[in-house]
Coordinates of C-alpha atoms and ligand atoms in Angstrom, one line a residue:
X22 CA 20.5 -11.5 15.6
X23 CA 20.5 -10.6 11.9
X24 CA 18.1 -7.2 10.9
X25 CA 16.9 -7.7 7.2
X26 CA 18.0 -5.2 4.8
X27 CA 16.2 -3.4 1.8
X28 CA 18.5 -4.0 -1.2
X29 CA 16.4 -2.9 -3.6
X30 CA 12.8 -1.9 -4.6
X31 CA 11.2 -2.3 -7.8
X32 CA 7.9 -0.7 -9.2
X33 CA 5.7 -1.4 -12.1
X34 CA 1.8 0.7 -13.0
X35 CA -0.3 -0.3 -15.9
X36 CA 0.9 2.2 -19.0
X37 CA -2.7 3.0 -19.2
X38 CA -3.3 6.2 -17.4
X39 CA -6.7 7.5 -16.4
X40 CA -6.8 11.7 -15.8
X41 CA -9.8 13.4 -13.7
X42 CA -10.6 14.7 -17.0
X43 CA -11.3 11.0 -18.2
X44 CA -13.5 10.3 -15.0
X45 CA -15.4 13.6 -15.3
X46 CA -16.3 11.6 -19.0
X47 CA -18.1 9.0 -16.9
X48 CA -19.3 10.4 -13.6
X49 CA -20.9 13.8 -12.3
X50 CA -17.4 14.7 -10.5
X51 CA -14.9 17.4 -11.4
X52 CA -10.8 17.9 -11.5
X53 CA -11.2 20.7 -8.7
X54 CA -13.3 18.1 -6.7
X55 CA -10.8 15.1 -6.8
X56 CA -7.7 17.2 -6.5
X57 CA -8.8 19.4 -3.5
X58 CA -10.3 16.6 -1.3
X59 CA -7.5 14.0 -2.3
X60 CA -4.8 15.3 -4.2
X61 CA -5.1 13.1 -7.1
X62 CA -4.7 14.1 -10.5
X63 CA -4.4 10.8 -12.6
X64 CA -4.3 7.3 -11.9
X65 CA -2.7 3.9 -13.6
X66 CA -5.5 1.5 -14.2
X67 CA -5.4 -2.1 -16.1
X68 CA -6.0 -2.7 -19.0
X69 CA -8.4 -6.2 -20.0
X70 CA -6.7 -9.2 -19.5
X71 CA -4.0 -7.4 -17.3
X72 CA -4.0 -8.5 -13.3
X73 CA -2.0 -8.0 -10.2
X74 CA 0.4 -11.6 -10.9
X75 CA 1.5 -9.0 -14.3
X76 CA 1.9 -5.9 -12.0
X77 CA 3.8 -7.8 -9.0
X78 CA 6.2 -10.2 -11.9
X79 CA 7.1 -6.7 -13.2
X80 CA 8.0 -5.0 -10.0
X81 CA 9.8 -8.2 -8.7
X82 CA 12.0 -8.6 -12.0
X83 CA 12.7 -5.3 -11.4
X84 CA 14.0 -5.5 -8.3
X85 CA 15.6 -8.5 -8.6
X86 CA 17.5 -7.0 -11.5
X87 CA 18.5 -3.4 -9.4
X88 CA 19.8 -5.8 -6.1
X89 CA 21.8 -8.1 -8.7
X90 CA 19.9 -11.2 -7.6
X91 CA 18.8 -14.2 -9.7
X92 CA 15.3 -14.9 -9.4
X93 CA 17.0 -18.5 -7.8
X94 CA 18.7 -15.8 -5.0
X95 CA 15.4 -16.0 -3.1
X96 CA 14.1 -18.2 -0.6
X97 CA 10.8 -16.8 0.2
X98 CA 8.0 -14.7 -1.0
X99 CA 5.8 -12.9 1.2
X100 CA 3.1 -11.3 -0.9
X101 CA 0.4 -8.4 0.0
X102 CA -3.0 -8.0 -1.8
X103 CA -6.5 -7.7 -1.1
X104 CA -7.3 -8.0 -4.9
X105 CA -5.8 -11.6 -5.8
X106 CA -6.6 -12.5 -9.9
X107 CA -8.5 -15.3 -8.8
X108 CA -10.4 -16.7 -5.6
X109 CA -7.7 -18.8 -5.1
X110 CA -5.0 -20.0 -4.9
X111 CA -3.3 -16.4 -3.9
X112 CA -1.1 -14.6 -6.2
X113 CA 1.6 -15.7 -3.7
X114 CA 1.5 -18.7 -5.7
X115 CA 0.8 -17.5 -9.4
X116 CA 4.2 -14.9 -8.7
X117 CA 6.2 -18.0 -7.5
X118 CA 5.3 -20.0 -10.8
X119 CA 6.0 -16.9 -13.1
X120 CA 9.3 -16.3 -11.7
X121 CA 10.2 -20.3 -12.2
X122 CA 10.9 -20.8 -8.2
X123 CA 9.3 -24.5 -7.5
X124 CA 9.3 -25.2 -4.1
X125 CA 10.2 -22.3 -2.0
X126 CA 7.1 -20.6 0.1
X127 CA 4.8 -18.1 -1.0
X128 CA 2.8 -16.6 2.0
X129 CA -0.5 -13.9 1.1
X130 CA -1.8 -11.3 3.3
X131 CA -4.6 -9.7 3.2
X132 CA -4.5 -6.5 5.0
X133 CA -5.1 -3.8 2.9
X134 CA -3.4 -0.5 3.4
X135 CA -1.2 -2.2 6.0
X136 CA -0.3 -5.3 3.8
X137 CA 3.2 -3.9 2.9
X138 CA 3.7 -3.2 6.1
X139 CA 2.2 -6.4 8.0
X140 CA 4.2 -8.1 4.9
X141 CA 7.4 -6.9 6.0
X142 CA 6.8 -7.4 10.0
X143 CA 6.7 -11.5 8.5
X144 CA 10.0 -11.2 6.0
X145 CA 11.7 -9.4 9.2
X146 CA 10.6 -11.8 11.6
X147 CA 11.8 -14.7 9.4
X148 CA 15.2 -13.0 8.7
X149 CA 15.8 -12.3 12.6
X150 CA 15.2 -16.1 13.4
X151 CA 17.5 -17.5 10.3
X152 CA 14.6 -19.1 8.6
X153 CA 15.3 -17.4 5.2
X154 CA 18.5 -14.8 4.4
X155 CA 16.4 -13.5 1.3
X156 CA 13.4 -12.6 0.8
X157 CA 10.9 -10.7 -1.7
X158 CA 8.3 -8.8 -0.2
X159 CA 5.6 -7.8 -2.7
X160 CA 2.9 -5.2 -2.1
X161 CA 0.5 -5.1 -5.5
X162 CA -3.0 -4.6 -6.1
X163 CA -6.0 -4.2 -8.8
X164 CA -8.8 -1.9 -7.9
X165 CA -9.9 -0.1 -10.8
X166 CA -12.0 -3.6 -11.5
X167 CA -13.8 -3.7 -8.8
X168 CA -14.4 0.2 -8.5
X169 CA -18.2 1.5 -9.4
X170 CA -17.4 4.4 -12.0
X171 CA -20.3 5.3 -11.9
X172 CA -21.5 8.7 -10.1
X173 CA -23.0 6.4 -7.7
X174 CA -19.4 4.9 -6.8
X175 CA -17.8 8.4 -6.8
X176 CA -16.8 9.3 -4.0
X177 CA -14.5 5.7 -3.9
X178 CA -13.8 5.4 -7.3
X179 CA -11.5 8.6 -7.8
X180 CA -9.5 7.5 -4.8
X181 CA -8.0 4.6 -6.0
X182 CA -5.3 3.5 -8.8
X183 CA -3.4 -0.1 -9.6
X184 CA 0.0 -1.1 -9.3
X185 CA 2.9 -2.7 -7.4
X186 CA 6.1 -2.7 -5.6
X187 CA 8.4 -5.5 -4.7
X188 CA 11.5 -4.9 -2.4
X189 CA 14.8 -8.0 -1.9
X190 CA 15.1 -8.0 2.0
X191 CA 18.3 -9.7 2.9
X192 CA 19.8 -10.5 6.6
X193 CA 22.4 -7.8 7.4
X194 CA 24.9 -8.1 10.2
X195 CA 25.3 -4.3 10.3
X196 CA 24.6 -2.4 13.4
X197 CA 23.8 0.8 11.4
X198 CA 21.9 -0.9 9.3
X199 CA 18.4 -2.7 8.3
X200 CA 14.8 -2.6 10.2
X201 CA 14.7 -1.6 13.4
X202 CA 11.0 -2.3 14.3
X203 CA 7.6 -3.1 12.8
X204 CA 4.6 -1.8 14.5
X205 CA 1.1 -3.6 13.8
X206 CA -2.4 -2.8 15.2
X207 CA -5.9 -3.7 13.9
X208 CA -9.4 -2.7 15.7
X209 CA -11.9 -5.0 14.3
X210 CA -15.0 -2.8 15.7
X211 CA -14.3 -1.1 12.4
X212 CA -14.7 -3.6 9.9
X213 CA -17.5 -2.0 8.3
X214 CA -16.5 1.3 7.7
X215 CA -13.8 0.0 4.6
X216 CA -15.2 -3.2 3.0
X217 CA -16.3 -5.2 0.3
X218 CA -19.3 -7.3 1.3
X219 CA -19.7 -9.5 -2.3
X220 CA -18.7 -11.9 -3.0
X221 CA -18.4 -13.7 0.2
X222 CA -18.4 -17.2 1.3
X223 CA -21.5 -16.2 3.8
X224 CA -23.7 -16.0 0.8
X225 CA -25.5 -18.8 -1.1
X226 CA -24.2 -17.9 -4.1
X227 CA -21.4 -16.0 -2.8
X228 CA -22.4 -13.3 -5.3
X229 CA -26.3 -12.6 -6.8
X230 CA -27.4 -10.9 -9.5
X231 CA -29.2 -8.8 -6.7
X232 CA -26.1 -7.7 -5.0
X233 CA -24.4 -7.4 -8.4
X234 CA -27.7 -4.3 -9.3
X235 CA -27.6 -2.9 -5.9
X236 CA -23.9 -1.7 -5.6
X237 CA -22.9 -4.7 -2.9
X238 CA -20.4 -5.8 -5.1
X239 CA -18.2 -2.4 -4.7
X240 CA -16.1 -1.1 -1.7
X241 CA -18.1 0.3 1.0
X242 CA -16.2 3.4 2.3
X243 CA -17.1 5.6 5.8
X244 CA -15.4 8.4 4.3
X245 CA -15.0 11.1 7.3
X246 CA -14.7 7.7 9.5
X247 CA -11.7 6.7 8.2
X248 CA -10.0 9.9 7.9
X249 CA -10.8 11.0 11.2
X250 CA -9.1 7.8 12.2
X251 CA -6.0 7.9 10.1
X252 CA -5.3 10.8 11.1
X253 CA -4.8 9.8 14.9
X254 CA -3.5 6.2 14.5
X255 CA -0.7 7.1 11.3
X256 CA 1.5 9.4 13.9
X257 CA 0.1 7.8 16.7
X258 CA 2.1 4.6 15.5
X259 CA 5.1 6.5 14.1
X260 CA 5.7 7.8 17.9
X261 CA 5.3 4.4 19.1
X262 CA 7.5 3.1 16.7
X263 CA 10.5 5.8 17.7
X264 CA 9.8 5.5 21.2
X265 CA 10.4 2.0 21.3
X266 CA 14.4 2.7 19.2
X267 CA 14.9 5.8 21.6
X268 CA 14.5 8.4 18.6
X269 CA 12.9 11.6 17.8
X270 CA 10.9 12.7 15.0
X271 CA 13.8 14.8 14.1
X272 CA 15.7 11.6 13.0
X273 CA 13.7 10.8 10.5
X274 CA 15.2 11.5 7.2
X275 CA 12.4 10.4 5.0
X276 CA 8.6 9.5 6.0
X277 CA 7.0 8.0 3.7
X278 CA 3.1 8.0 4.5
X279 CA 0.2 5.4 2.8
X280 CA -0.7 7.1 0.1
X281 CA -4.4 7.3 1.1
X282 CA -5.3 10.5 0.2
X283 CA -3.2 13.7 0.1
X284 CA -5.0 15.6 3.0
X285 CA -4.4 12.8 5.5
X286 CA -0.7 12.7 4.6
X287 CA -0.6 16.2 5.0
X288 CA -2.6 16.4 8.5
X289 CA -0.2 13.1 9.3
X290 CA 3.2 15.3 8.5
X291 CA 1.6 18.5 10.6
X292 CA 0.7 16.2 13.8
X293 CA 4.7 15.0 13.8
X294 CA 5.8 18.6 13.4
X295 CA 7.7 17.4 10.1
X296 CA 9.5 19.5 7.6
X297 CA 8.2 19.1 4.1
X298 CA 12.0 17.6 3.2
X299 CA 11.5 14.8 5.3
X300 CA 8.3 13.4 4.0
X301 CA 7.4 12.5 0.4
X302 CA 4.0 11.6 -1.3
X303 CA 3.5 10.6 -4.8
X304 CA -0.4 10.1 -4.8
X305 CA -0.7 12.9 -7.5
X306 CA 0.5 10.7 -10.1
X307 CA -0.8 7.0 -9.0
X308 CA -4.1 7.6 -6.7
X309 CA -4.0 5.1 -4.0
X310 CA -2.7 1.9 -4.5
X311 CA -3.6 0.0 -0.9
X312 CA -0.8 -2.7 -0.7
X313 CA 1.0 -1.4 -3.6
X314 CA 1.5 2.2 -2.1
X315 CA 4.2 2.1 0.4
X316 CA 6.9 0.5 -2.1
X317 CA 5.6 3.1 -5.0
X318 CA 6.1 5.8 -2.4
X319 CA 9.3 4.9 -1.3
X320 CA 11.1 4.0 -4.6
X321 CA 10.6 7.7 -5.6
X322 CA 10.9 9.1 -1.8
X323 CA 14.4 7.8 -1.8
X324 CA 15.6 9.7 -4.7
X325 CA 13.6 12.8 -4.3
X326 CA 14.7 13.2 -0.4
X327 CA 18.4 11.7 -1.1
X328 CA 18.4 8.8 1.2
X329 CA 21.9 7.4 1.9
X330 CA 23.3 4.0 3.5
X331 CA 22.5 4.7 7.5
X332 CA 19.4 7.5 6.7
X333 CA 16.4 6.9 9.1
X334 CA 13.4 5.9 6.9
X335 CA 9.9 5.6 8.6
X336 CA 6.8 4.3 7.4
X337 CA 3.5 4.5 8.3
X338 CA -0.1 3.1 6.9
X339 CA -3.8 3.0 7.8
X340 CA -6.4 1.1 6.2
X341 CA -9.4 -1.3 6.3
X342 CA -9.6 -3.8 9.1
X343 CA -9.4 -1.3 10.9
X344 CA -5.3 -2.0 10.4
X345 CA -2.4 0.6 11.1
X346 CA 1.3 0.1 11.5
X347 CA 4.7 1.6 10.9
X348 CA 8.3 0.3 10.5
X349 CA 11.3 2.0 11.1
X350 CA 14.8 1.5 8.8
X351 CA 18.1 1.9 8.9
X352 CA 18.2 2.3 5.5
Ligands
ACO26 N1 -17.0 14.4 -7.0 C1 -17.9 15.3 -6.7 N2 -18.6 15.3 -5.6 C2 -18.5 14.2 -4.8 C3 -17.6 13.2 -5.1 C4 -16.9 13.3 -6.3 N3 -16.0 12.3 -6.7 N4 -17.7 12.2 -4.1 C5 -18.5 12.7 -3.2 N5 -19.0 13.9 -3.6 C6 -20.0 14.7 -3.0 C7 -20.9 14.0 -2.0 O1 -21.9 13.3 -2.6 C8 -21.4 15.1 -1.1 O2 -22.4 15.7 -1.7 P1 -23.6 16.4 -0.9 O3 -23.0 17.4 0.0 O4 -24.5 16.9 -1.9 O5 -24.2 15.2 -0.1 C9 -20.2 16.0 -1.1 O6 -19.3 15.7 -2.2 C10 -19.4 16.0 0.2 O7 -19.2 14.6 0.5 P2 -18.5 14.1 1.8 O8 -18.4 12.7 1.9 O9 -19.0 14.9 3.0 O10 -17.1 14.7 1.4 P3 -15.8 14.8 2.2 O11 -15.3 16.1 2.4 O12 -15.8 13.9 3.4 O13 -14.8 14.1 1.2 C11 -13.6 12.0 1.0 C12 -14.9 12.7 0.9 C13 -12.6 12.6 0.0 C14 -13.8 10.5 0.7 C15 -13.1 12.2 2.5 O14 -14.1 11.8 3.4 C16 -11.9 11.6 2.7 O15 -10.9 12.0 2.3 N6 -11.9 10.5 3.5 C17 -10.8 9.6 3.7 C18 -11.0 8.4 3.0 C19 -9.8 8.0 2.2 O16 -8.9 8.8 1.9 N7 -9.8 6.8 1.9 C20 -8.8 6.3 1.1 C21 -9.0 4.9 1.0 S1 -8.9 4.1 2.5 C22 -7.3 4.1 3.0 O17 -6.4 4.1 2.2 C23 -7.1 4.3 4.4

């Protein structure tokens, strides 16, 4: 059976960028706060007018353009957001009409953290079976819109940056090479703790002026919930992961964690007993991007750790649901 292959990745961030200085302009928060409990230091965030379809067509064109590939080289696109520009259709769709690809299928999920991730469990799958030989795997998302930057939204809106990253998966033959496994859990007891309650089709309207003045309209985040839980599920699923190919933590060349929040990638790298050289984290510079994190990550982790044809690349994410997986490469 086939393995699919990363051949390339391509990233793209709003040029806009947003420092804590700029957020202690608008909320009661400081740069010591931010950067000790999560690391972050400045974020990209959109400009008006400027969505995740811009974000994801740049980071696709880019990758398209490092693997050599026409935008006609690919047969499927399997796209990860939580923050689609419009109700619907998803930006599957709106990607597959920017880059001019009538008729092939455009698939959305919708799992947060873990999109990139449950994204490329589907690409993988499709690969293994023969359905499609290429595919572009997108992870991109918009948050700074629907953050509250307000001191009331604080503790959420500091988190959280915009962008994307698109990778061409392609079916290798190689032994030595391609995706190994993909790993995928969810616990649905935990909706609640990471959400966004408004709009929503339970409501009549889906959104009121009501829930628009009480702060239902922005994410609702269990802070020391979901860390507690990262922290256990992330390795947790990174051991599973090398259990199931017969490896050791040891292989692992680079690890490249959700970018979540510094702490948890750092408490994450100490529970696996990693050496700082074998795990990268970029969240200084882009705040967490949900879907869009992984790829951002990993573009830069591959340079920065000197990955080479063969290297064993992990990754790992955690996120609302409650969702976690990990995938293991060949890279
Ligand atoms: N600036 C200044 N003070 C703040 C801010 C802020 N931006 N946000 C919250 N505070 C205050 C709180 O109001 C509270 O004040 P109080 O003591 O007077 O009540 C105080 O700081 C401590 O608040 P806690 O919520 O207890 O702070 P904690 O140490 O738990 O840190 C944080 C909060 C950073 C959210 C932490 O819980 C965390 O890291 N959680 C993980 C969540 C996460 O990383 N999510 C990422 C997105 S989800 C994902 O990707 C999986």
């Amino acid at each position: 059976m086939p393995r699919a292959a990363f051949v390339s990745i391509g990233t793209a961030v709003p040029e806009r960028v947003v420092t804590n200085a700029d957020l202690v302009a608008r909320m009661d928060t400081s740069d010591e706060w931010i950067q000790q409990r999560t690391g972050v230091q400045e974020r990209h965030w959109v400009v008006e007018g400027e969505g995740v379809a811009d974000l994801a067509e740049r980071a696709a064109r880019r990758a398209l353009e490092k693997a050599g590939w026409q935008p006609s080289d690919v047969e499927a696109i399997v796209f990860a957001t939580i923050q689609s520009d419009h109700v619907f259709p998803g930006d599957g769709c709106y990607l597959q009409g920017r880059l001019g690809l009538p008729g092939i299928p455009a698939i959305d999920i919708r799992n947060a953290c873990s999109g990139f991730l449950y994204g490329l469990s589907v690409a993988s799958a499709w690969i293994q079976t023969g359905q499609y030989r290429r595919v572009l795997l997108v992870g991109a998302e918009v948050q700074s819109t629907g953050l509250d930057v307000s001191t009331r939204g604080r503790d959420i809106a500091v988190i959280f940056g915009d962008g994307a990253g698109a990778a061409c998966l392609e079916a290798t033959d190689d032994p030595g090479r391609g995706v190994l496994n993909v790993q995928l859990h969810a616990d649905g007891r935990f909706t609640r703790e990471l959400s966004g309650d408004a709009p929503g089709a339970v409501y009549h309207p889906r959104v009121s002026v009501k829930q628009i003045e009480d702060g239902s309209i922005y994410p609702h985040m269990e802070g020391q919930k979901v860390f507690k839980h990262a922290i256990v599920r992330m390795p947790e699923v990174v051991r599973e992961a090398l259990a199931k190919a017969g490896l050791q933590t040891g292989d692992i060349k680079l690890l490249v964690p959700h970018q979540a929040n510094l702490r948890i990638a750092e408490a994450v790298q100490r529970s696996l007993e990693l050496r700082d050289d074998q795990v990268f984290n970029n969240i200084q510079k882009y705040g967490n991007t949900t879907a869009a994190s992984i790829p951002l990550c990993l573009e830069e982790g591959l340079t920065a750790r000197g990955v080479r044809r063969g290297d064993l690349v992990a990754l790992c994410s955690f996120g609302a649901g409650f969702t976690w997986a990990s995938a293991l490469i060949r890279w």
